[in-house]
CSV table of C-alpha atoms in Angstrom, one decimal:
chain,number,residue,atom,x,y,z
S,1,UNK,CA,0.0,0.0,0.0
S,2,UNK,CA,1.4,3.4,-1.0
S,3,UNK,CA,1.0,5.6,2.1
S,4,UNK,CA,0.9,8.8,0.1
S,5,UNK,CA,-2.2,7.6,-1.7
S,6,UNK,CA,-4.1,6.8,1.5
S,7,UNK,CA,-3.7,9.6,4.0
S,8,UNK,CA,-6.1,11.7,6.0
S,9,UNK,CA,-4.9,14.6,8.1
S,10,UNK,CA,-6.9,15.2,11.3
S,11,UNK,CA,-7.0,18.3,13.6
S,12,UNK,CA,-9.2,18.7,16.7
S,13,UNK,CA,-10.2,21.9,18.7
S,14,UNK,CA,-11.9,21.5,22.1
S,15,UNK,CA,-14.2,23.8,24.1
S,16,UNK,CA,-15.2,23.4,27.7
S,17,UNK,CA,-18.9,23.8,28.3
S,18,UNK,CA,-19.4,25.2,31.9
S,19,UNK,CA,-23.2,25.5,31.3
S,20,UNK,CA,-23.4,21.8,30.7
S,21,UNK,CA,-20.9,20.8,33.4
S,22,UNK,CA,-21.6,20.1,37.1
S,23,UNK,CA,-18.2,19.8,38.8
S,24,UNK,CA,-19.9,19.3,42.1
S,25,UNK,CA,-21.5,16.2,40.6
S,26,UNK,CA,-18.4,15.0,38.8
S,27,UNK,CA,-19.5,16.0,35.4
S,28,UNK,CA,-17.2,18.0,33.0
S,29,UNK,CA,-18.4,18.4,29.4
S,30,UNK,CA,-16.6,19.5,26.2
S,31,UNK,CA,-17.4,19.9,22.6
S,32,UNK,CA,-14.7,18.9,20.1
S,33,UNK,CA,-14.6,20.0,16.5
S,34,UNK,CA,-12.8,17.6,14.1
S,35,UNK,CA,-11.5,18.7,10.8
S,36,UNK,CA,-10.3,15.9,8.4
S,37,UNK,CA,-8.7,16.5,5.1
S,38,UNK,CA,-8.0,13.9,2.5
S,39,UNK,CA,-4.2,14.4,2.0
S,40,UNK,CA,-4.0,11.3,-0.3
S,41,UNK,CA,-4.4,11.0,-4.0
S,42,UNK,CA,-7.6,8.9,-4.1
S,43,UNK,CA,-11.1,9.5,-2.9
S,44,UNK,CA,-11.9,7.8,0.5
S,45,UNK,CA,-15.0,7.3,2.5
S,46,UNK,CA,-15.1,7.4,6.3
S,47,UNK,CA,-16.7,4.2,7.5
S,48,UNK,CA,-16.3,4.1,11.3
S,49,UNK,CA,-14.6,5.5,14.3
S,50,UNK,CA,-12.8,4.4,17.5
S,51,UNK,CA,-12.3,6.8,20.4
S,52,UNK,CA,-10.3,6.2,23.6
S,53,UNK,CA,-11.4,8.6,26.3
S,54,UNK,CA,-9.3,8.7,29.5
S,55,UNK,CA,-10.1,10.8,32.6
S,56,UNK,CA,-7.5,12.0,35.1
S,57,UNK,CA,-8.2,8.9,37.3
S,58,UNK,CA,-6.9,6.7,34.5
S,59,UNK,CA,-10.4,5.3,33.8
S,60,UNK,CA,-10.8,4.6,30.1
S,61,UNK,CA,-14.0,4.5,27.9
S,62,UNK,CA,-13.8,3.2,24.4
S,63,UNK,CA,-16.4,4.3,21.8
S,64,UNK,CA,-16.8,2.6,18.4
S,65,UNK,CA,-19.4,3.2,15.8
S,66,UNK,CA,-20.3,3.8,12.2
S,67,UNK,CA,-19.6,7.2,10.7
S,68,UNK,CA,-19.6,10.4,12.6
S,69,UNK,CA,-22.7,12.5,13.6
S,70,UNK,CA,-24.8,10.1,11.4
S,71,UNK,CA,-22.6,10.6,8.3
S,72,UNK,CA,-20.1,8.7,6.3
S,73,UNK,CA,-18.5,11.4,4.2
S,74,UNK,CA,-16.7,10.6,0.9
S,75,UNK,CA,-13.7,12.9,0.6
S,76,UNK,CA,-12.1,13.6,-2.7
S,77,UNK,CA,-8.3,14.4,-2.6
S,78,UNK,CA,-7.8,17.7,-0.9
S,79,UNK,CA,-11.4,17.9,0.3
S,80,UNK,CA,-12.2,18.5,4.0
S,81,UNK,CA,-15.1,17.5,6.3
S,82,UNK,CA,-15.7,19.1,9.7
S,83,UNK,CA,-18.1,18.2,12.5
S,84,UNK,CA,-18.7,18.9,16.1
S,85,UNK,CA,-19.5,16.4,18.8
S,86,UNK,CA,-19.1,16.2,22.6
S,87,UNK,CA,-18.1,14.2,25.6
S,88,UNK,CA,-18.3,14.2,29.4
S,89,UNK,CA,-15.9,12.8,32.0
S,90,UNK,CA,-15.9,12.9,35.8
S,91,UNK,CA,-12.6,14.8,36.2
S,92,UNK,CA,-11.7,18.3,35.1
S,93,UNK,CA,-8.9,17.0,32.9
S,94,UNK,CA,-8.5,14.1,30.6
S,95,UNK,CA,-7.6,13.1,27.0
S,96,UNK,CA,-8.9,11.6,23.8
S,97,UNK,CA,-7.4,9.9,20.8
S,98,UNK,CA,-8.4,7.2,18.4
S,99,UNK,CA,-8.7,6.4,14.7
S,100,UNK,CA,-11.1,6.7,11.8
S,101,UNK,CA,-11.4,3.9,9.4
S,102,UNK,CA,-11.7,4.6,5.7
S,103,UNK,CA,-12.3,2.7,2.5
S,104,UNK,CA,-10.7,4.2,-0.6
S,105,UNK,CA,-12.4,4.3,-4.0
S,106,UNK,CA,-10.2,1.3,-5.1
S,107,UNK,CA,-11.4,-0.8,-2.2
S,108,UNK,CA,-8.3,-0.4,0.0
S,109,UNK,CA,-9.2,0.0,3.7
S,110,UNK,CA,-7.0,2.1,6.0
S,111,UNK,CA,-6.9,3.8,9.4
S,112,UNK,CA,-6.3,7.5,10.0
S,113,UNK,CA,-5.0,8.1,13.5
S,114,UNK,CA,-6.6,10.8,15.6
S,115,UNK,CA,-3.8,12.5,17.5
S,116,UNK,CA,-4.2,12.6,21.3
S,117,UNK,CA,-5.6,15.9,22.6
S,118,UNK,CA,-6.2,17.2,26.1
S,119,UNK,CA,-9.6,17.9,27.7
S,120,UNK,CA,-9.0,20.6,30.4
S,121,UNK,CA,-11.5,22.7,32.2
S,122,UNK,CA,-10.5,26.4,32.6
S,123,UNK,CA,-7.9,26.8,35.4
S,124,UNK,CA,-7.6,23.0,35.7
S,125,UNK,CA,-4.0,23.1,34.3
S,126,UNK,CA,-1.6,25.6,35.6
């Protein structure tokens, strides 16, 4: 498999939601906006996702499912897709990472890693 042909770049921006969080009840909520760009040379369709969500206690939740926000976008080379979703954990800090699974137009299946990013409530990190 030629890596240059099957490549998706992924960036993530998070935002803490104090209005949906209840720290006194152990609930901290964020939105995360994912931007994916087909950096390869062949169209590819997002099929499924796998997230690993870790809180500051080291507790891990894994989430797997088809598509993202009910969609399985087909990305032409150079095309981008962006969506926003959310997560909650019991601690004011944590992290997320994972991978998206794609099928290229030629039938090749490949994974695109989602780099680890931090979930941090305001003033949780000094």
